[in-house]
Amino acid sequence: MLWTAASVVALGFLVALEIAARHYGTRGPIDNQVREVVFAPKSGPLLYASMALMMVVLTWRQRFIAIGVAVGIDIVFFVVRWSLDAKMMFGNGALWVLLGCAVIAVTRRTGRERALLLKGVGLGLLLVAGRKTGDAWLLITSKTRLTVLDQYVAVADHALGNPSWVVGRMVKATGPIGAHVLDYVYIQLAVAAVIVTVYQLRNVAAERRFPSHHLVRTFLTIGLLGPAIYMIFPVVGPIFAYGTGAFGTGSEHLAVANLWPHTPPPIGAPHHMPFDELTPRNCMPSLHTAWATAIFIHSRKGPRILRYAGAFWLIATLGATLGFGYHYGTDIIAGVAFTLTIEGALRAIERGWDRSGIQLVAYGATVFAALLVSYRYLPLQMAEHPWIFGPLLMLAMASVIYGYVRTTKRWEPTAAKVPAARQPERQPELV
C-alpha cells in the first residue's frame, strides 16, 4: 500500500510538472523521458546506472542477459544514428531493458516475485524521473522568479572569507586537468550515488526484499524538497551574478560586474536584482553539496575503498561547486544542514518517531531556517563583523553535524553481550 501510494503521488507530481512546463513552452519530464525511448538520451551513464539499480533484484544469470540485451540495442541505435548523422549518445538499451522488465513483471510474474521486480524497475525509473523532474523545476524557477537575492548572499559570504572567489582562483591555477576532473565529479554525482546504493542493496536478490532505508530515498527526497527552497530563496550563483556567465549563457549583461573570481564584491547594502528567464535559480541550498553529503554518510558502513570514494566525492564536489562559481560558501553550509535534517527524518521514520528523532529534525530545521533568515535580513552585519558571524555560521553547521552523529549513534543496534556457551569435554567412545 505504501509503494502504491508513493507511486500515485509521484505520478501526480510528474503530471503537474508536465502541465507547468508546457505552459512555459517547453517539454516536461514525462515527454522528455518518452522521447529517450527512441531519440538520443541526455545522459547515457544515468540510464545505465538506473538499470544497475533495477538489477539488484535479478539473479546473476539474469543480470548478464539484461546487460547483453542493453548493449546490443545500443549498438543497433549507434549504427542507425551514425548512418543518419544524428546526435550520438548511448543509453536507449538500458531504458528498453527497464521497460521490458516492467512488462515481464506484469505478464510473467506473480505474488512477491512480481512485487519485487516492480520495485526494482520503479527504483531505476525513479532515478531517471528525478533527473527529468529537476530539469523541469529549474525551468519553473527561472520563469517565475524574475528577481534574485545574489547580492544578499554575496555580502553575507564576506563573513566566510568569500570562499567561492578563493577556490575559483585555485581551480583556475590547476589548469585544464584539475577543471576536467572536478567537472566529471560534478556531472556524474548520480552515478556515484548508484555505486553506493548497489552496495547497500547487494543482498536484495538473495533475501528477496529491500532494506528499510537506503541512499536513493535520501537522494530523491533532497531532489524533491530542494527546488521548493529555490522558489523561496532564488539565487543564480557567483559565475552568473558576478562573472561573465558560464557555458556561453549570455547572462553577463545582467551581472553586477565582472568580478568573479579575482575581485570579491564590495560590501554595501544589498538589493533584489532582476535576472534573465534562462538561468536556473538553483543555488540556495547547494543540492550538489547535499547529495554529496548523503553519499558520504551512506558510504561510511561500506568497505574501505567505498569510504575513501565517498570522502573523495564530497571533497571534489565542494571544490567544483565553489571553484566553478556555481555556489557561495553560505550555500554549502545550508546544504549540509538541509541534508542532515532530511536524513535524520528518514531514519526516524524507519525506526519509529521518538523524542530524540523529533528533537534532531526540529533542531536541524530551525538551524536551516535561521540560516536563510540571517542571509536575507542580516547580510550587512555579517559582512561587517566577520570574526563574529563567520565562526557562528561554522558553529551552527557543526552543531547540526554533532546532533546528527550523536543521535544516530544511539540508534545503532548494539550486539548483546552473551557469554559463550561452554563446550562439553570430549569423552572417549565405548568400544
Short mmCIF file of C-alpha atoms in Angstrom, two decimals:
data_model
loop_
_atom_site.label_atom_id
_atom_site.label_comp_id
_atom_site.label_asym_id
_atom_site.label_seq_id
_atom_site.Cartn_x
_atom_site.Cartn_y
_atom_site.Cartn_z
CA MET A 1 0.00 0.00 0.00
CA LEU A 2 2.87 2.37 0.81
CA TRP A 3 4.54 1.73 -2.56
CA THR A 4 1.21 2.20 -4.35
CA ALA A 5 0.52 5.47 -2.56
CA ALA A 6 4.03 6.73 -3.30
CA SER A 7 3.64 5.79 -6.97
CA VAL A 8 0.33 7.64 -7.25
CA VAL A 9 1.78 10.76 -5.61
CA ALA A 10 4.88 10.64 -7.85
CA LEU A 11 2.75 10.26 -10.98
CA GLY A 12 0.53 13.17 -9.98
CA PHE A 13 3.58 15.31 -9.30
CA LEU A 14 5.06 14.45 -12.71
CA VAL A 15 1.79 15.28 -14.45
CA ALA A 16 1.64 18.65 -12.67
CA LEU A 17 5.21 19.45 -13.73
CA GLU A 18 4.40 18.36 -17.28
CA ILE A 19 1.49 20.79 -17.41
CA ALA A 20 3.59 23.60 -15.91
CA ALA A 21 6.47 23.01 -18.34
CA ARG A 22 4.13 23.02 -21.34
CA HIS A 23 2.61 26.25 -20.05
CA TYR A 24 6.06 27.82 -20.40
CA GLY A 25 6.54 26.43 -23.89
CA THR A 26 8.89 23.52 -23.28
CA ARG A 27 8.76 19.75 -22.84
CA GLY A 28 8.02 18.34 -19.42
CA PRO A 29 9.64 15.39 -17.61
CA ILE A 30 7.23 12.77 -19.00
CA ASP A 31 7.61 13.95 -22.59
CA ASN A 32 11.41 14.06 -22.31
CA GLN A 33 11.53 10.56 -20.87
CA VAL A 34 9.26 9.09 -23.55
CA ARG A 35 11.40 10.65 -26.29
CA GLU A 36 14.50 8.89 -24.92
CA VAL A 37 12.98 5.54 -25.87
CA VAL A 38 13.97 6.38 -29.47
CA PHE A 39 15.93 9.65 -29.55
CA ALA A 40 19.40 10.24 -28.10
CA PRO A 41 19.24 10.41 -24.28
CA LYS A 42 20.58 13.37 -22.37
CA SER A 43 22.71 11.16 -20.12
CA GLY A 44 23.63 7.61 -21.08
CA PRO A 45 25.57 6.90 -17.86
CA LEU A 46 22.50 7.84 -15.82
CA LEU A 47 20.31 5.35 -17.71
CA TYR A 48 22.81 2.54 -17.23
CA ALA A 49 23.14 3.48 -13.57
CA SER A 50 19.35 3.25 -13.27
CA MET A 51 19.42 -0.19 -14.90
CA ALA A 52 22.11 -1.23 -12.40
CA LEU A 53 19.74 -0.27 -9.58
CA MET A 54 16.99 -2.39 -11.09
CA MET A 55 19.32 -5.38 -11.47
CA VAL A 56 19.79 -5.75 -7.70
CA VAL A 57 16.59 -7.86 -7.75
CA LEU A 58 17.86 -10.17 -10.53
CA THR A 59 20.00 -13.29 -10.39
CA TRP A 60 23.50 -13.17 -11.87
CA ARG A 61 22.34 -15.01 -14.99
CA GLN A 62 19.50 -12.53 -15.48
CA ARG A 63 21.90 -9.63 -14.95
CA PHE A 64 24.24 -10.83 -17.71
CA ILE A 65 21.28 -11.26 -20.04
CA ALA A 66 19.99 -7.75 -19.23
CA ILE A 67 23.41 -6.17 -19.84
CA GLY A 68 23.82 -8.08 -23.11
CA VAL A 69 20.40 -7.00 -24.37
CA ALA A 70 21.02 -3.36 -23.40
CA VAL A 71 24.40 -3.23 -25.11
CA GLY A 72 23.02 -4.98 -28.20
CA ILE A 73 20.18 -2.47 -28.53
CA ASP A 74 22.60 0.43 -28.10
CA ILE A 75 24.85 -0.94 -30.84
CA VAL A 76 21.88 -1.00 -33.21
CA PHE A 77 20.93 2.57 -32.28
CA PHE A 78 24.57 3.63 -32.70
CA VAL A 79 24.76 2.23 -36.24
CA VAL A 80 21.46 3.84 -37.25
CA ARG A 81 22.42 7.25 -35.81
CA TRP A 82 25.84 7.09 -37.40
CA SER A 83 24.32 6.33 -40.81
CA LEU A 84 21.85 9.21 -40.42
CA ASP A 85 24.48 11.58 -39.00
CA ALA A 86 22.24 12.13 -35.95
CA LYS A 87 23.24 13.05 -32.42
CA MET A 88 25.28 10.26 -30.84
CA MET A 89 24.56 9.06 -27.28
CA PHE A 90 24.10 5.64 -25.70
CA GLY A 91 21.57 4.63 -23.07
CA ASN A 92 18.46 3.68 -25.04
CA GLY A 93 19.21 0.00 -24.48
CA ALA A 94 19.22 0.44 -20.71
CA LEU A 95 15.85 2.20 -20.85
CA TRP A 96 14.42 -0.55 -23.06
CA VAL A 97 15.59 -3.19 -20.56
CA LEU A 98 13.94 -1.29 -17.71
CA LEU A 99 10.64 -1.08 -19.56
CA GLY A 100 10.92 -4.70 -20.68
CA CYS A 101 11.39 -5.88 -17.11
CA ALA A 102 8.26 -3.96 -16.14
CA VAL A 103 6.33 -5.81 -18.83
CA ILE A 104 7.77 -9.15 -17.70
CA ALA A 105 6.80 -8.39 -14.10
CA VAL A 106 3.18 -7.73 -15.08
CA THR A 107 2.77 -10.59 -17.55
CA ARG A 108 5.09 -13.36 -16.34
CA ARG A 109 5.48 -12.92 -12.56
CA THR A 110 3.03 -13.27 -9.69
CA GLY A 111 2.86 -12.55 -6.00
CA ARG A 112 6.00 -11.47 -4.17
CA GLU A 113 8.22 -12.01 -7.22
CA ARG A 114 6.13 -9.59 -9.26
CA ALA A 115 6.18 -7.01 -6.46
CA LEU A 116 9.95 -7.34 -6.05
CA LEU A 117 10.68 -6.90 -9.75
CA LEU A 118 8.30 -3.94 -10.00
CA LYS A 119 10.04 -2.33 -7.02
CA GLY A 120 13.37 -2.77 -8.78
CA VAL A 121 12.05 -1.25 -12.01
CA GLY A 122 10.41 1.56 -10.05
CA LEU A 123 13.67 2.30 -8.24
CA GLY A 124 15.55 2.60 -11.53
CA LEU A 125 12.88 4.72 -13.20
CA LEU A 126 12.64 6.98 -10.15
CA LEU A 127 16.28 7.92 -10.53
CA VAL A 128 15.70 8.88 -14.17
CA ALA A 129 12.45 10.66 -13.36
CA GLY A 130 14.21 12.56 -10.60
CA ARG A 131 16.65 13.98 -13.14
CA LYS A 132 13.86 14.98 -15.52
CA THR A 133 11.85 16.44 -12.67
CA GLY A 134 14.82 18.52 -11.58
CA ASP A 135 15.20 19.94 -15.09
CA ALA A 136 11.52 20.95 -15.12
CA TRP A 137 11.82 22.53 -11.66
CA LEU A 138 14.82 24.60 -12.77
CA LEU A 139 12.85 25.90 -15.74
CA ILE A 140 10.00 26.93 -13.46
CA THR A 141 12.35 28.79 -11.10
CA SER A 142 13.81 30.82 -13.97
CA LYS A 143 10.38 31.67 -15.39
CA THR A 144 8.63 32.58 -12.15
CA ARG A 145 11.37 34.22 -10.03
CA LEU A 146 12.34 37.26 -12.08
CA THR A 147 14.49 38.81 -9.33
CA VAL A 148 17.27 37.08 -7.39
CA LEU A 149 18.90 37.53 -3.98
CA ASP A 150 22.54 37.10 -5.00
CA GLN A 151 23.59 40.45 -3.57
CA TYR A 152 22.34 39.42 -0.13
CA VAL A 153 24.16 36.08 -0.22
CA ALA A 154 27.36 37.58 -1.66
CA VAL A 155 27.50 40.20 1.07
CA ALA A 156 26.85 37.59 3.77
CA ASP A 157 29.60 35.45 2.21
CA HIS A 158 32.17 38.00 3.40
CA ALA A 159 31.74 36.50 6.87
CA LEU A 160 33.25 33.27 5.48
CA GLY A 161 36.04 34.98 3.53
CA ASN A 162 34.39 34.70 0.09
CA PRO A 163 35.32 31.02 -0.41
CA SER A 164 33.96 30.84 -3.97
CA TRP A 165 36.39 33.53 -5.06
CA VAL A 166 39.30 31.82 -3.26
CA VAL A 167 38.57 28.31 -4.58
CA GLY A 168 37.79 29.70 -8.03
CA ARG A 169 41.32 31.11 -8.30
CA MET A 170 42.73 27.80 -7.04
CA VAL A 171 40.85 25.80 -9.69
CA LYS A 172 41.99 28.16 -12.43
CA ALA A 173 45.57 27.72 -11.24
CA THR A 174 45.33 23.92 -11.66
CA GLY A 175 44.71 24.31 -15.37
CA PRO A 176 42.52 22.12 -17.58
CA ILE A 177 43.34 18.82 -15.84
CA GLY A 178 42.00 19.87 -12.44
CA ALA A 179 38.96 21.51 -14.03
CA HIS A 180 38.11 18.40 -16.07
CA VAL A 181 38.37 16.12 -13.03
CA LEU A 182 36.12 18.34 -10.93
CA ASP A 183 33.68 18.77 -13.81
CA TYR A 184 33.36 14.99 -14.23
CA VAL A 185 32.77 14.53 -10.49
CA TYR A 186 30.17 17.30 -10.51
CA ILE A 187 28.26 15.93 -13.51
CA GLN A 188 28.33 12.22 -12.57
CA LEU A 189 27.12 12.63 -8.99
CA ALA A 190 24.12 10.36 -9.62
CA VAL A 191 26.43 7.58 -10.83
CA ALA A 192 28.38 7.78 -7.56
CA ALA A 193 25.10 7.52 -5.68
CA VAL A 194 24.18 4.39 -7.64
CA ILE A 195 27.52 2.75 -6.77
CA VAL A 196 26.87 3.26 -3.04
CA THR A 197 23.24 2.16 -3.39
CA VAL A 198 24.15 -1.01 -5.28
CA TYR A 199 26.45 -1.93 -2.40
CA GLN A 200 23.66 -1.26 0.10
CA LEU A 201 21.23 -3.39 -1.93
CA ARG A 202 23.69 -6.18 -2.74
CA ASN A 203 21.68 -8.75 -0.76
CA VAL A 204 18.24 -7.98 -2.22
CA ALA A 205 18.40 -10.77 -4.80
CA ALA A 206 19.21 -13.35 -2.12
CA GLU A 207 16.89 -12.07 0.64
CA ARG A 208 14.07 -11.16 -1.82
CA ARG A 209 13.34 -7.91 0.00
CA PHE A 210 14.64 -4.34 0.14
CA PRO A 211 16.21 -2.80 3.26
CA SER A 212 14.06 -0.28 5.09
CA HIS A 213 16.39 2.64 4.34
CA HIS A 214 18.98 3.30 1.64
CA LEU A 215 20.62 6.17 -0.21
CA VAL A 216 18.07 6.50 -3.04
CA ARG A 217 15.37 7.51 -0.52
CA THR A 218 17.53 10.37 0.74
CA PHE A 219 18.69 11.29 -2.77
CA LEU A 220 15.17 11.60 -4.14
CA THR A 221 13.81 13.43 -1.10
CA ILE A 222 16.57 16.03 -1.40
CA GLY A 223 15.73 16.48 -5.07
CA LEU A 224 12.03 16.81 -4.31
CA LEU A 225 12.27 19.35 -1.46
CA GLY A 226 15.28 21.37 -2.63
CA PRO A 227 13.61 23.16 -5.56
CA ALA A 228 10.87 24.37 -3.22
CA ILE A 229 13.58 26.32 -1.36
CA TYR A 230 14.78 27.67 -4.71
CA MET A 231 11.36 29.23 -5.12
CA ILE A 232 11.54 30.82 -1.67
CA PHE A 233 15.16 31.97 -1.90
CA PRO A 234 16.09 32.42 -5.61
CA VAL A 235 19.85 32.72 -6.22
CA VAL A 236 21.74 32.15 -9.51
CA GLY A 237 25.35 31.89 -8.29
CA PRO A 238 28.61 33.88 -8.44
CA ILE A 239 29.57 32.96 -12.03
CA PHE A 240 26.29 34.44 -13.28
CA ALA A 241 25.68 37.33 -10.87
CA TYR A 242 29.32 38.46 -10.59
CA GLY A 243 31.00 36.96 -13.65
CA THR A 244 30.67 36.51 -17.38
CA GLY A 245 28.22 33.63 -17.23
CA ALA A 246 29.08 30.01 -17.90
CA PHE A 247 28.95 27.80 -20.97
CA GLY A 248 28.01 30.79 -23.13
CA THR A 249 24.72 31.59 -21.40
CA GLY A 250 24.97 35.25 -22.29
CA SER A 251 23.85 36.47 -18.85
CA GLU A 252 26.89 38.73 -18.40
CA HIS A 253 24.89 41.83 -19.30
CA LEU A 254 22.74 41.21 -16.21
CA ALA A 255 25.65 40.66 -13.81
CA VAL A 256 26.51 43.24 -11.18
CA ALA A 257 30.04 43.42 -12.57
CA ASN A 258 32.73 41.11 -13.94
CA LEU A 259 34.29 40.36 -10.55
CA TRP A 260 34.44 36.57 -10.16
CA PRO A 261 36.89 35.06 -9.22
CA HIS A 262 39.56 37.75 -8.96
CA THR A 263 37.81 40.60 -7.12
CA PRO A 264 35.42 39.97 -4.20
CA PRO A 265 32.23 42.03 -4.36
CA PRO A 266 32.25 45.25 -2.34
CA ILE A 267 30.43 45.43 0.98
CA GLY A 268 27.30 47.53 0.65
CA ALA A 269 23.56 47.49 1.16
CA PRO A 270 22.21 44.60 -0.97
CA HIS A 271 19.14 44.78 -3.19
CA HIS A 272 16.95 42.50 -5.26
CA MET A 273 18.33 42.29 -8.78
CA PRO A 274 16.44 41.32 -11.96
CA PHE A 275 17.79 38.44 -14.00
CA ASP A 276 17.04 36.58 -17.21
CA GLU A 277 14.43 33.85 -17.70
CA LEU A 278 17.01 31.22 -18.67
CA THR A 279 19.41 30.85 -15.75
CA PRO A 280 18.14 28.44 -13.04
CA ARG A 281 17.76 29.85 -9.54
CA ASN A 282 19.36 26.73 -8.08
CA CYS A 283 21.87 27.93 -5.51
CA MET A 284 20.25 28.07 -2.09
CA PRO A 285 20.82 25.49 -0.72
CA SER A 286 23.54 23.72 -2.70
CA LEU A 287 21.87 20.44 -3.65
CA HIS A 288 25.11 19.07 -5.11
CA THR A 289 26.63 19.54 -1.66
CA ALA A 290 23.53 17.96 -0.13
CA TRP A 291 23.71 14.91 -2.41
CA ALA A 292 27.47 14.53 -1.93
CA THR A 293 26.98 14.71 1.84
CA ALA A 294 24.33 11.99 1.61
CA ILE A 295 26.72 9.82 -0.42
CA PHE A 296 29.41 10.37 2.22
CA ILE A 297 27.06 9.41 5.05
CA HIS A 298 25.82 6.23 3.39
CA SER A 299 29.32 5.14 2.35
CA ARG A 300 30.54 5.08 5.97
CA LYS A 301 29.36 1.49 6.52
CA GLY A 302 30.94 0.16 3.34
CA PRO A 303 34.40 -1.29 2.75
CA ARG A 304 37.45 0.93 2.93
CA ILE A 305 37.54 1.70 -0.80
CA LEU A 306 33.90 2.81 -0.72
CA ARG A 307 34.54 5.04 2.30
CA TYR A 308 37.51 6.64 0.56
CA ALA A 309 35.43 7.13 -2.60
CA GLY A 310 32.62 8.77 -0.60
CA ALA A 311 35.06 11.16 1.05
CA PHE A 312 36.74 11.97 -2.29
CA TRP A 313 33.38 12.66 -3.96
CA LEU A 314 32.36 15.02 -1.16
CA ILE A 315 35.63 16.96 -1.24
CA ALA A 316 35.71 17.11 -5.04
CA THR A 317 32.08 18.21 -5.20
CA LEU A 318 32.76 21.03 -2.74
CA GLY A 319 35.73 22.07 -4.87
CA ALA A 320 33.61 22.03 -8.02
CA THR A 321 30.61 23.89 -6.59
CA LEU A 322 32.83 26.67 -5.27
CA GLY A 323 35.61 26.55 -7.85
CA PHE A 324 33.33 26.81 -10.88
CA GLY A 325 31.41 29.69 -9.33
CA TYR A 326 28.14 27.79 -9.05
CA HIS A 327 27.70 28.40 -5.31
CA TYR A 328 28.61 30.70 -2.45
CA GLY A 329 30.03 29.45 0.84
CA THR A 330 26.74 30.18 2.57
CA ASP A 331 25.00 27.76 0.17
CA ILE A 332 27.35 24.98 1.27
CA ILE A 333 26.57 25.46 4.96
CA ALA A 334 22.84 25.49 4.26
CA GLY A 335 23.17 22.37 2.09
CA VAL A 336 24.84 20.37 4.87
CA ALA A 337 22.17 21.33 7.41
CA PHE A 338 19.46 20.57 4.85
CA THR A 339 20.81 17.06 4.19
CA LEU A 340 21.32 16.04 7.80
CA THR A 341 17.80 17.17 8.66
CA ILE A 342 16.30 15.09 5.83
CA GLU A 343 18.47 12.06 6.59
CA GLY A 344 17.56 12.29 10.29
CA ALA A 345 13.86 12.47 9.42
CA LEU A 346 14.01 9.44 7.11
CA ARG A 347 15.87 7.40 9.70
CA ALA A 348 13.40 8.46 12.37
CA ILE A 349 10.53 7.31 10.16
CA GLU A 350 12.32 4.00 9.61
CA ARG A 351 12.72 3.22 13.29
CA GLY A 352 9.60 4.97 14.57
CA TRP A 353 9.39 8.52 15.83
CA ASP A 354 10.63 9.13 19.35
CA ARG A 355 11.80 12.13 21.34
CA SER A 356 15.37 12.04 20.05
CA GLY A 357 14.23 11.86 16.42
CA ILE A 358 11.80 14.74 16.83
CA GLN A 359 14.47 16.85 18.55
CA LEU A 360 17.03 16.14 15.81
CA VAL A 361 14.69 17.06 12.95
CA ALA A 362 13.28 20.11 14.75
CA TYR A 363 16.75 21.41 15.57
CA GLY A 364 18.06 20.86 12.03
CA ALA A 365 15.02 22.58 10.51
CA THR A 366 15.39 25.50 12.94
CA VAL A 367 19.06 25.99 12.10
CA PHE A 368 18.35 25.79 8.37
CA ALA A 369 15.56 28.38 8.65
CA ALA A 370 17.75 30.62 10.81
CA LEU A 371 20.50 30.50 8.17
CA LEU A 372 18.12 31.61 5.42
CA VAL A 373 16.68 34.40 7.57
CA SER A 374 20.16 35.66 8.52
CA TYR A 375 21.30 35.66 4.87
CA ARG A 376 18.25 37.69 3.91
CA TYR A 377 18.00 40.19 6.77
CA LEU A 378 21.49 40.37 8.35
CA PRO A 379 23.96 40.20 5.43
CA LEU A 380 25.47 43.65 6.03
CA GLN A 381 26.03 42.99 9.73
CA MET A 382 27.58 39.63 8.89
CA ALA A 383 29.97 41.21 6.39
CA GLU A 384 30.99 44.00 8.78
CA HIS A 385 31.70 41.58 11.66
CA PRO A 386 33.21 38.50 10.00
CA TRP A 387 35.13 37.40 13.10
CA ILE A 388 31.81 37.03 14.91
CA PHE A 389 29.44 35.75 12.26
CA GLY A 390 31.93 33.55 10.40
CA PRO A 391 32.57 31.30 13.41
CA LEU A 392 28.85 31.42 14.27
CA LEU A 393 27.93 30.06 10.84
CA MET A 394 30.50 27.28 11.12
CA LEU A 395 29.35 26.53 14.66
CA ALA A 396 25.73 26.30 13.51
CA MET A 397 26.68 23.75 10.85
CA ALA A 398 28.91 21.85 13.28
CA SER A 399 26.11 21.70 15.85
CA VAL A 400 23.77 20.03 13.34
CA ILE A 401 26.52 17.55 12.42
CA TYR A 402 27.17 16.81 16.08
CA GLY A 403 23.47 16.39 16.83
CA TYR A 404 23.03 14.03 13.90
CA VAL A 405 26.05 11.87 14.76
CA ARG A 406 25.19 11.76 18.45
CA THR A 407 21.54 10.85 17.87
CA THR A 408 22.01 8.28 15.13
CA LYS A 409 24.82 6.61 17.07
CA ARG A 410 22.30 5.83 19.80
CA TRP A 411 20.01 4.30 17.20
CA GLU A 412 22.62 1.82 16.02
CA PRO A 413 21.88 -1.72 17.23
CA THR A 414 24.37 -2.99 19.79
CA ALA A 415 25.34 -6.61 19.95
CA ALA A 416 24.16 -8.20 23.14
CA LYS A 417 26.95 -9.48 25.27
CA VAL A 418 26.08 -13.14 25.60
CA PRO A 419 28.66 -15.39 27.28
CA ALA A 420 29.95 -18.08 25.01
CA ALA A 421 28.40 -21.48 25.65
CA ARG A 422 30.73 -23.84 27.42
CA GLN A 423 31.80 -26.65 25.13
CA PRO A 424 31.37 -30.12 26.66
CA GLU A 425 34.52 -32.11 27.12
CA ARG A 426 35.04 -34.90 24.65
CA GLN A 427 34.51 -38.34 26.14
CA PRO A 428 36.16 -41.49 24.82
CA GLU A 429 33.73 -43.63 22.91
CA LEU A 430 32.94 -47.10 24.17
CA VAL A 431 34.16 -49.94 22.04
#
